[in-house]
Amino acid sequence: MLRDIDPILSPELLYALRAMGHGDEIVISDANFPGEGLGPDCIRADGSTASEMLEAILSVMPLDSFVPDPALTMQVVGDPDAVPDAVADFQNIINATADNPAEIQTLERFAFYERAAKAFAVVQTGERRLYGNIILKKGVIG
């Protein structure tokens, strides 16, 4: 165990977060997301929700302050202006936890998949709420 490190941050995930550089992206996904076949390393976190994982990751990783969209979620198919419960929860967590709180931006479903395929890693959680996916861009510690 490590002091002041959320225990849901596995050794594999801590390694990935530390190995990422400024501007690299990580995906926190729900249980329905095609994480294993997308391309980046898929780190399983089936016992955690996406919200729990977001809060844990933001406790150790800075959000990028040099871009207008350091946090991206997937638009609801057929209703791009809808804000799913998971996304509203994500925004509250970012506002409370991130060192650089930012408004979540959205991407169309297939654009989200394309962006996620270029990420450093995917953290696949056991999140069961629909649209419980978010891409975070790593920042720097000043």
Tab-separated table of N, CA and C in Angstrom:
chain	number	residue	atom	x	y	z
A	1	MET	N	0.844	-1.196	0.000
A	1	MET	CA	0.000	0.000	0.000
A	1	MET	C	0.881	1.248	0.000
A	2	LEU	N	0.363	2.281	-0.595
A	2	LEU	CA	1.033	3.574	-0.607
A	2	LEU	C	0.161	4.603	0.092
A	3	ARG	N	0.780	5.518	0.735
A	3	ARG	CA	0.068	6.567	1.455
A	3	ARG	C	-0.526	7.568	0.464
A	4	ASP	N	-1.763	7.935	0.695
A	4	ASP	CA	-2.461	8.969	-0.078
A	4	ASP	C	-2.670	8.617	-1.549
A	5	ILE	N	-2.584	7.325	-1.892
A	5	ILE	CA	-2.893	6.860	-3.245
A	5	ILE	C	-4.171	6.040	-3.153
A	6	ASP	N	-5.174	6.402	-3.924
A	6	ASP	CA	-6.436	5.663	-3.912
A	6	ASP	C	-6.166	4.203	-4.261
A	7	PRO	N	-6.630	3.261	-3.438
A	7	PRO	CA	-6.327	1.847	-3.682
A	7	PRO	C	-6.938	1.271	-4.955
A	8	ILE	N	-7.861	1.970	-5.621
A	8	ILE	CA	-8.362	1.437	-6.894
A	8	ILE	C	-7.391	1.710	-8.037
A	9	LEU	N	-6.358	2.523	-7.782
A	9	LEU	CA	-5.315	2.749	-8.784
A	9	LEU	C	-4.344	1.569	-8.701
A	10	SER	N	-4.517	0.625	-9.605
A	10	SER	CA	-3.706	-0.590	-9.608
A	10	SER	C	-2.261	-0.276	-9.998
A	11	PRO	N	-1.338	-1.183	-9.707
A	11	PRO	CA	0.053	-0.968	-10.136
A	11	PRO	C	0.167	-0.732	-11.643
A	12	GLU	N	-0.584	-1.493	-12.432
A	12	GLU	CA	-0.557	-1.330	-13.890
A	12	GLU	C	-1.041	0.061	-14.297
A	13	LEU	N	-2.102	0.534	-13.648
A	13	LEU	CA	-2.639	1.855	-13.974
A	13	LEU	C	-1.692	2.955	-13.511
A	14	LEU	N	-1.120	2.817	-12.312
A	14	LEU	CA	-0.158	3.819	-11.850
A	14	LEU	C	1.040	3.900	-12.789
A	15	TYR	N	1.490	2.751	-13.283
A	15	TYR	CA	2.589	2.738	-14.251
A	15	TYR	C	2.202	3.520	-15.508
A	16	ALA	N	1.009	3.259	-16.037
A	16	ALA	CA	0.563	3.948	-17.254
A	16	ALA	C	0.460	5.450	-17.021
A	17	LEU	N	-0.119	5.859	-15.900
A	17	LEU	CA	-0.269	7.288	-15.613
A	17	LEU	C	1.089	7.971	-15.499
A	18	ARG	N	2.057	7.268	-14.894
A	18	ARG	CA	3.406	7.842	-14.739
A	18	ARG	C	4.147	7.876	-16.073
A	19	ALA	N	3.913	6.886	-16.919
A	19	ALA	CA	4.602	6.806	-18.207
A	19	ALA	C	4.056	7.806	-19.220
A	20	MET	N	2.813	8.229	-19.057
A	20	MET	CA	2.218	9.198	-19.979
A	20	MET	C	2.969	10.522	-19.924
A	21	GLY	N	3.048	11.178	-21.067
A	21	GLY	CA	3.641	12.504	-21.126
A	21	GLY	C	2.575	13.570	-21.309
A	22	HIS	N	3.008	14.823	-21.253
A	22	HIS	CA	2.097	15.945	-21.449
A	22	HIS	C	1.413	15.820	-22.814
A	23	GLY	N	0.101	15.876	-22.810
A	23	GLY	CA	-0.671	15.780	-24.045
A	23	GLY	C	-1.158	14.383	-24.365
A	24	ASP	N	-0.606	13.366	-23.685
A	24	ASP	CA	-1.129	12.011	-23.877
A	24	ASP	C	-2.531	11.924	-23.290
A	25	GLU	N	-3.328	11.007	-23.832
A	25	GLU	CA	-4.709	10.863	-23.377
A	25	GLU	C	-4.955	9.468	-22.822
A	26	ILE	N	-5.857	9.413	-21.859
A	26	ILE	CA	-6.289	8.146	-21.277
A	26	ILE	C	-7.811	8.113	-21.301
A	27	VAL	N	-8.361	6.951	-21.585
A	27	VAL	CA	-9.805	6.762	-21.643
A	27	VAL	C	-10.251	6.037	-20.381
A	28	ILE	N	-11.281	6.547	-19.748
A	28	ILE	CA	-11.977	5.818	-18.685
A	28	ILE	C	-13.285	5.395	-19.318
A	29	SER	N	-13.534	4.074	-19.360
A	29	SER	CA	-14.694	3.598	-20.101
A	29	SER	C	-15.662	2.806	-19.237
A	30	ASP	N	-16.873	2.691	-19.772
A	30	ASP	CA	-17.890	1.878	-19.118
A	30	ASP	C	-17.745	0.415	-19.538
A	31	ALA	N	-18.581	-0.427	-18.997
A	31	ALA	CA	-18.490	-1.874	-19.244
A	31	ALA	C	-18.846	-2.252	-20.679
A	32	ASN	N	-19.581	-1.412	-21.398
A	32	ASN	CA	-19.980	-1.711	-22.774
A	32	ASN	C	-18.953	-1.286	-23.818
A	33	PHE	N	-17.964	-0.500	-23.426
A	33	PHE	CA	-16.992	0.066	-24.358
A	33	PHE	C	-16.104	-1.037	-24.946
A	34	PRO	N	-15.738	-0.931	-26.237
A	34	PRO	CA	-14.890	-1.958	-26.863
A	34	PRO	C	-13.409	-1.766	-26.527
A	35	GLY	N	-13.085	-1.756	-25.252
A	35	GLY	CA	-11.736	-1.433	-24.796
A	35	GLY	C	-10.663	-2.409	-25.231
A	36	GLU	N	-10.940	-3.696	-25.183
A	36	GLU	CA	-9.919	-4.695	-25.505
A	36	GLU	C	-9.535	-4.679	-26.974
A	37	GLY	N	-10.446	-4.373	-27.877
A	37	GLY	CA	-10.161	-4.444	-29.295
A	37	GLY	C	-9.829	-3.119	-29.950
A	38	LEU	N	-9.792	-2.060	-29.180
A	38	LEU	CA	-9.626	-0.730	-29.749
A	38	LEU	C	-8.202	-0.440	-30.196
A	39	GLY	N	-7.214	-0.972	-29.502
A	39	GLY	CA	-5.822	-0.723	-29.878
A	39	GLY	C	-4.915	-0.430	-28.704
A	40	PRO	N	-5.196	0.628	-27.919
A	40	PRO	CA	-4.321	0.910	-26.778
A	40	PRO	C	-4.401	-0.196	-25.727
A	41	ASP	N	-3.408	-0.237	-24.841
A	41	ASP	CA	-3.468	-1.175	-23.729
A	41	ASP	C	-4.776	-0.962	-22.976
A	42	CYS	N	-5.417	-2.067	-22.601
A	42	CYS	CA	-6.662	-1.999	-21.839
A	42	CYS	C	-6.383	-2.492	-20.432
A	43	ILE	N	-6.591	-1.616	-19.468
A	43	ILE	CA	-6.380	-1.928	-18.057
A	43	ILE	C	-7.748	-2.182	-17.454
A	44	ARG	N	-7.959	-3.387	-16.943
A	44	ARG	CA	-9.271	-3.760	-16.404
A	44	ARG	C	-9.434	-3.224	-14.984
A	45	ALA	N	-10.614	-2.664	-14.722
A	45	ALA	CA	-10.982	-2.167	-13.399
A	45	ALA	C	-12.457	-2.461	-13.189
A	46	ASP	N	-12.821	-3.728	-13.396
A	46	ASP	CA	-14.227	-4.129	-13.393
A	46	ASP	C	-14.962	-3.841	-12.088
A	47	GLY	N	-14.251	-3.778	-10.972
A	47	GLY	CA	-14.890	-3.558	-9.681
A	47	GLY	C	-15.128	-2.101	-9.348
A	48	SER	N	-14.798	-1.198	-10.262
A	48	SER	CA	-14.951	0.235	-10.016
A	48	SER	C	-15.899	0.857	-11.024
A	49	THR	N	-16.526	1.946	-10.633
A	49	THR	CA	-17.335	2.708	-11.579
A	49	THR	C	-16.439	3.715	-12.293
A	50	ALA	N	-16.918	4.251	-13.380
A	50	ALA	CA	-16.160	5.268	-14.105
A	50	ALA	C	-15.982	6.517	-13.242
A	51	SER	N	-16.987	6.854	-12.457
A	51	SER	CA	-16.881	8.030	-11.587
A	51	SER	C	-15.814	7.835	-10.518
A	52	GLU	N	-15.795	6.660	-9.899
A	52	GLU	CA	-14.757	6.375	-8.897
A	52	GLU	C	-13.369	6.449	-9.527
A	53	MET	N	-13.235	5.903	-10.735
A	53	MET	CA	-11.947	5.904	-11.410
A	53	MET	C	-11.534	7.314	-11.810
A	54	LEU	N	-12.479	8.110	-12.297
A	54	LEU	CA	-12.180	9.493	-12.654
A	54	LEU	C	-11.639	10.258	-11.451
A	55	GLU	N	-12.305	10.132	-10.328
A	55	GLU	CA	-11.864	10.838	-9.122
A	55	GLU	C	-10.475	10.368	-8.692
A	56	ALA	N	-10.233	9.061	-8.745
A	56	ALA	CA	-8.931	8.527	-8.347
A	56	ALA	C	-7.826	9.015	-9.287
A	57	ILE	N	-8.075	8.971	-10.586
A	57	ILE	CA	-7.063	9.409	-11.555
A	57	ILE	C	-6.783	10.900	-11.405
A	58	LEU	N	-7.823	11.700	-11.249
A	58	LEU	CA	-7.612	13.142	-11.108
A	58	LEU	C	-6.920	13.502	-9.797
A	59	SER	N	-6.904	12.588	-8.844
A	59	SER	CA	-6.195	12.855	-7.588
A	59	SER	C	-4.681	12.801	-7.776
A	60	VAL	N	-4.220	12.191	-8.890
A	60	VAL	CA	-2.777	12.084	-9.125
A	60	VAL	C	-2.333	12.666	-10.467
A	61	MET	N	-3.255	12.889	-11.410
A	61	MET	CA	-2.886	13.336	-12.746
A	61	MET	C	-3.452	14.724	-13.037
A	62	PRO	N	-2.599	15.656	-13.482
A	62	PRO	CA	-3.114	16.984	-13.851
A	62	PRO	C	-3.815	16.944	-15.200
A	63	LEU	N	-4.875	17.739	-15.330
A	63	LEU	CA	-5.526	17.934	-16.626
A	63	LEU	C	-4.759	19.000	-17.399
A	64	ASP	N	-4.701	18.858	-18.700
A	64	ASP	CA	-3.992	19.802	-19.553
A	64	ASP	C	-4.675	21.167	-19.500
A	65	SER	N	-3.897	22.202	-19.243
A	65	SER	CA	-4.451	23.559	-19.184
A	65	SER	C	-4.156	24.349	-20.453
A	66	PHE	N	-3.519	23.712	-21.452
A	66	PHE	CA	-3.146	24.395	-22.684
A	66	PHE	C	-4.111	24.137	-23.835
A	67	VAL	N	-5.153	23.352	-23.595
A	67	VAL	CA	-6.123	23.038	-24.645
A	67	VAL	C	-7.527	23.357	-24.141
A	68	PRO	N	-8.458	23.628	-25.049
A	68	PRO	CA	-9.820	23.943	-24.619
A	68	PRO	C	-10.654	22.712	-24.276
A	69	ASP	N	-10.123	21.510	-24.544
A	69	ASP	CA	-10.924	20.298	-24.352
A	69	ASP	C	-10.132	19.163	-23.683
A	70	PRO	N	-9.669	19.361	-22.437
A	70	PRO	CA	-8.909	18.300	-21.776
A	70	PRO	C	-9.766	17.132	-21.289
A	71	ALA	N	-11.070	17.275	-21.378
A	71	ALA	CA	-12.003	16.204	-20.980
A	71	ALA	C	-13.099	16.112	-22.037
A	72	LEU	N	-13.231	14.909	-22.621
A	72	LEU	CA	-14.193	14.691	-23.712
A	72	LEU	C	-15.071	13.487	-23.413
A	73	THR	N	-16.361	13.631	-23.688
A	73	THR	CA	-17.271	12.502	-23.571
A	73	THR	C	-17.961	12.263	-24.909
A	74	MET	N	-18.661	11.147	-24.977
A	74	MET	CA	-19.359	10.753	-26.200
A	74	MET	C	-20.765	11.352	-26.212
A	75	GLN	N	-21.146	11.946	-27.351
A	75	GLN	CA	-22.496	12.476	-27.497
A	75	GLN	C	-23.504	11.331	-27.536
A	76	VAL	N	-24.691	11.599	-27.016
A	76	VAL	CA	-25.786	10.638	-27.082
A	76	VAL	C	-26.233	10.536	-28.542
A	77	VAL	N	-26.300	9.329	-29.049
A	77	VAL	CA	-26.723	9.108	-30.432
A	77	VAL	C	-28.156	9.599	-30.600
A	78	GLY	N	-28.358	10.476	-31.573
A	78	GLY	CA	-29.688	11.008	-31.846
A	78	GLY	C	-30.079	12.204	-31.002
A	79	ASP	N	-29.260	12.547	-29.979
A	79	ASP	CA	-29.561	13.690	-29.113
A	79	ASP	C	-28.246	14.262	-28.583
A	80	PRO	N	-27.464	14.912	-29.461
A	80	PRO	CA	-26.124	15.354	-29.073
A	80	PRO	C	-26.068	16.377	-27.947
A	81	ASP	N	-27.184	17.024	-27.637
A	81	ASP	CA	-27.196	18.008	-26.558
A	81	ASP	C	-27.577	17.409	-25.203
A	82	ALA	N	-27.957	16.142	-25.187
A	82	ALA	CA	-28.336	15.486	-23.930
A	82	ALA	C	-27.116	15.350	-23.025
A	83	VAL	N	-27.354	15.405	-21.712
A	83	VAL	CA	-26.292	15.207	-20.725
A	83	VAL	C	-26.674	13.989	-19.880
A	84	PRO	N	-26.088	12.836	-20.201
A	84	PRO	CA	-26.392	11.626	-19.423
A	84	PRO	C	-25.978	11.790	-17.957
A	85	ASP	N	-26.598	11.000	-17.094
A	85	ASP	CA	-26.288	11.064	-15.664
A	85	ASP	C	-24.795	10.892	-15.394
A	86	ALA	N	-24.158	9.961	-16.087
A	86	ALA	CA	-22.723	9.717	-15.873
A	86	ALA	C	-21.919	10.971	-16.198
A	87	VAL	N	-22.261	11.660	-17.271
A	87	VAL	CA	-21.519	12.855	-17.690
A	87	VAL	C	-21.730	13.996	-16.703
A	88	ALA	N	-22.938	14.162	-16.212
A	88	ALA	CA	-23.188	15.185	-15.189
A	88	ALA	C	-22.350	14.897	-13.949
A	89	ASP	N	-22.260	13.631	-13.577
A	89	ASP	CA	-21.432	13.222	-12.446
A	89	ASP	C	-19.961	13.518	-12.731
A	90	PHE	N	-19.498	13.207	-13.946
A	90	PHE	CA	-18.107	13.498	-14.326
A	90	PHE	C	-17.791	14.980	-14.158
A	91	GLN	N	-18.708	15.846	-14.597
A	91	GLN	CA	-18.453	17.286	-14.494
A	91	GLN	C	-18.319	17.711	-13.043
A	92	ASN	N	-19.179	17.175	-12.174
A	92	ASN	CA	-19.076	17.504	-10.748
A	92	ASN	C	-17.741	17.051	-10.166
A	93	ILE	N	-17.273	15.881	-10.576
A	93	ILE	CA	-15.993	15.364	-10.084
A	93	ILE	C	-14.845	16.233	-10.587
A	94	ILE	N	-14.869	16.601	-11.853
A	94	ILE	CA	-13.826	17.471	-12.405
A	94	ILE	C	-13.812	18.805	-11.669
A	95	ASN	N	-14.979	19.374	-11.430
A	95	ASN	CA	-15.056	20.656	-10.731
A	95	ASN	C	-14.479	20.571	-9.319
A	96	ALA	N	-14.686	19.438	-8.658
A	96	ALA	CA	-14.256	19.278	-7.268
A	96	ALA	C	-12.833	18.760	-7.121
A	97	THR	N	-12.326	18.033	-8.095
A	97	THR	CA	-11.071	17.304	-7.921
A	97	THR	C	-9.933	17.777	-8.798
A	98	ALA	N	-10.205	18.175	-10.021
A	98	ALA	CA	-9.141	18.509	-10.974
A	98	ALA	C	-8.371	19.750	-10.542
A	99	ASP	N	-7.080	19.730	-10.820
A	99	ASP	CA	-6.262	20.910	-10.546
A	99	ASP	C	-6.573	22.027	-11.537
A	100	ASN	N	-7.096	21.658	-12.693
A	100	ASN	CA	-7.468	22.606	-13.740
A	100	ASN	C	-8.891	22.273	-14.192
A	101	PRO	N	-9.905	22.591	-13.368
A	101	PRO	CA	-11.273	22.250	-13.762
A	101	PRO	C	-11.623	22.831	-15.123
A	102	ALA	N	-12.284	22.024	-15.931
A	102	ALA	CA	-12.652	22.436	-17.282
A	102	ALA	C	-14.037	21.904	-17.603
A	103	GLU	N	-14.722	22.591	-18.495
A	103	GLU	CA	-16.018	22.116	-18.956
A	103	GLU	C	-15.804	20.949	-19.913
A	104	ILE	N	-16.532	19.886	-19.696
A	104	ILE	CA	-16.444	18.720	-20.568
A	104	ILE	C	-16.964	19.085	-21.950
A	105	GLN	N	-16.216	18.692	-22.967
A	105	GLN	CA	-16.638	18.847	-24.353
A	105	GLN	C	-17.099	17.479	-24.853
A	106	THR	N	-17.778	17.454	-25.983
A	106	THR	CA	-18.309	16.184	-26.492
A	106	THR	C	-17.844	15.913	-27.915
A	107	LEU	N	-17.852	14.635	-28.258
A	107	LEU	CA	-17.550	14.184	-29.615
A	107	LEU	C	-18.650	13.238	-30.068
A	108	GLU	N	-18.926	13.260	-31.356
A	108	GLU	CA	-19.847	12.294	-31.955
A	108	GLU	C	-19.295	10.894	-31.683
A	109	ARG	N	-20.176	9.900	-31.590
A	109	ARG	CA	-19.821	8.545	-31.178
A	109	ARG	C	-18.608	7.976	-31.911
A	110	PHE	N	-18.601	7.994	-33.238
A	110	PHE	CA	-17.500	7.386	-33.983
A	110	PHE	C	-16.232	8.238	-33.906
A	111	ALA	N	-16.385	9.549	-33.782
A	111	ALA	CA	-15.217	10.412	-33.571
A	111	ALA	C	-14.595	10.123	-32.200
A	112	PHE	N	-15.443	9.819	-31.213
A	112	PHE	CA	-14.948	9.457	-29.888
A	112	PHE	C	-14.135	8.162	-29.981
A	113	TYR	N	-14.664	7.168	-30.693
A	113	TYR	CA	-13.931	5.898	-30.852
A	113	TYR	C	-12.592	6.117	-31.551
A	114	GLU	N	-12.570	6.954	-32.585
A	114	GLU	CA	-11.321	7.234	-33.303
A	114	GLU	C	-10.302	7.899	-32.381
A	115	ARG	N	-10.759	8.836	-31.583
A	115	ARG	CA	-9.865	9.528	-30.641
A	115	ARG	C	-9.380	8.549	-29.580
A	116	ALA	N	-10.277	7.719	-29.073
A	116	ALA	CA	-9.917	6.743	-28.044
A	116	ALA	C	-8.894	5.737	-28.554
A	117	ALA	N	-8.970	5.396	-29.833
A	117	ALA	CA	-8.032	4.431	-30.421
A	117	ALA	C	-6.604	4.956	-30.423
A	118	LYS	N	-6.427	6.265	-30.300
A	118	LYS	CA	-5.097	6.878	-30.287
A	118	LYS	C	-4.612	7.163	-28.869
A	119	ALA	N	-5.400	6.809	-27.869
A	119	ALA	CA	-5.052	7.096	-26.479
A	119	ALA	C	-3.871	6.243	-26.017
A	120	PHE	N	-3.263	6.662	-24.947
A	120	PHE	CA	-2.159	5.914	-24.338
A	120	PHE	C	-2.670	4.594	-23.765
A	121	ALA	N	-3.840	4.644	-23.134
A	121	ALA	CA	-4.425	3.446	-22.522
A	121	ALA	C	-5.924	3.655	-22.344
A	122	VAL	N	-6.622	2.525	-22.172
A	122	VAL	CA	-8.045	2.516	-21.841
A	122	VAL	C	-8.184	1.842	-20.483
A	123	VAL	N	-8.908	2.481	-19.572
A	123	VAL	CA	-9.225	1.873	-18.282
A	123	VAL	C	-10.681	1.447	-18.366
A	124	GLN	N	-10.911	0.142	-18.480
A	124	GLN	CA	-12.276	-0.381	-18.618
A	124	GLN	C	-12.825	-0.694	-17.234
A	125	THR	N	-13.829	0.089	-16.828
A	125	THR	CA	-14.446	-0.091	-15.518
A	125	THR	C	-15.685	-0.970	-15.632
A	126	GLY	N	-16.301	-1.207	-14.524
A	126	GLY	CA	-17.558	-1.944	-14.493
A	126	GLY	C	-18.770	-1.027	-14.569
A	127	GLU	N	-18.553	0.225	-14.963
A	127	GLU	CA	-19.629	1.220	-15.055
A	127	GLU	C	-20.766	0.690	-15.914
A	128	ARG	N	-22.000	0.743	-15.374
A	128	ARG	CA	-23.161	0.238	-16.104
A	128	ARG	C	-24.060	1.345	-16.648
A	129	ARG	N	-23.819	2.586	-16.244
A	129	ARG	CA	-24.597	3.688	-16.811
A	129	ARG	C	-24.166	3.884	-18.260
A	130	LEU	N	-25.130	4.128	-19.133
A	130	LEU	CA	-24.816	4.374	-20.530
A	130	LEU	C	-24.044	5.681	-20.676
A	131	TYR	N	-23.161	5.725	-21.654
A	131	TYR	CA	-22.331	6.887	-21.952
A	131	TYR	C	-21.396	7.244	-20.801
A	132	GLY	N	-20.965	6.236	-20.064
A	132	GLY	CA	-20.037	6.430	-18.957
A	132	GLY	C	-18.597	6.364	-19.418
A	133	ASN	N	-18.257	7.143	-20.437
A	133	ASN	CA	-16.910	7.142	-21.029
A	133	ASN	C	-16.369	8.561	-21.069
A	134	ILE	N	-15.072	8.702	-20.776
A	134	ILE	CA	-14.451	10.025	-20.817
A	134	ILE	C	-12.985	9.878	-21.218
A	135	ILE	N	-12.517	10.816	-22.020
A	135	ILE	CA	-11.114	10.891	-22.418
A	135	ILE	C	-10.500	12.084	-21.689
A	136	LEU	N	-9.363	11.847	-21.034
A	136	LEU	CA	-8.653	12.904	-20.322
A	136	LEU	C	-7.290	13.148	-20.962
A	137	LYS	N	-6.920	14.410	-21.121
A	137	LYS	CA	-5.610	14.776	-21.644
A	137	LYS	C	-4.726	15.203	-20.465
A	138	LYS	N	-3.561	14.553	-20.374
A	138	LYS	CA	-2.654	14.819	-19.260
A	138	LYS	C	-1.961	16.161	-19.431
A	139	GLY	N	-1.890	16.899	-18.334
A	139	GLY	CA	-1.213	18.180	-18.320
A	139	GLY	C	0.149	18.083	-17.667
A	140	VAL	N	0.628	19.218	-17.207
A	140	VAL	CA	1.927	19.273	-16.545
A	140	VAL	C	1.731	19.802	-15.122
A	141	ILE	N	2.688	19.478	-14.276
A	141	ILE	CA	2.704	20.026	-12.916
A	141	ILE	C	3.675	21.178	-12.922
A	142	GLY	N	3.164	22.372	-12.607
A	142	GLY	CA	3.983	23.578	-12.670
A	142	GLY	C	4.950	23.703	-11.524
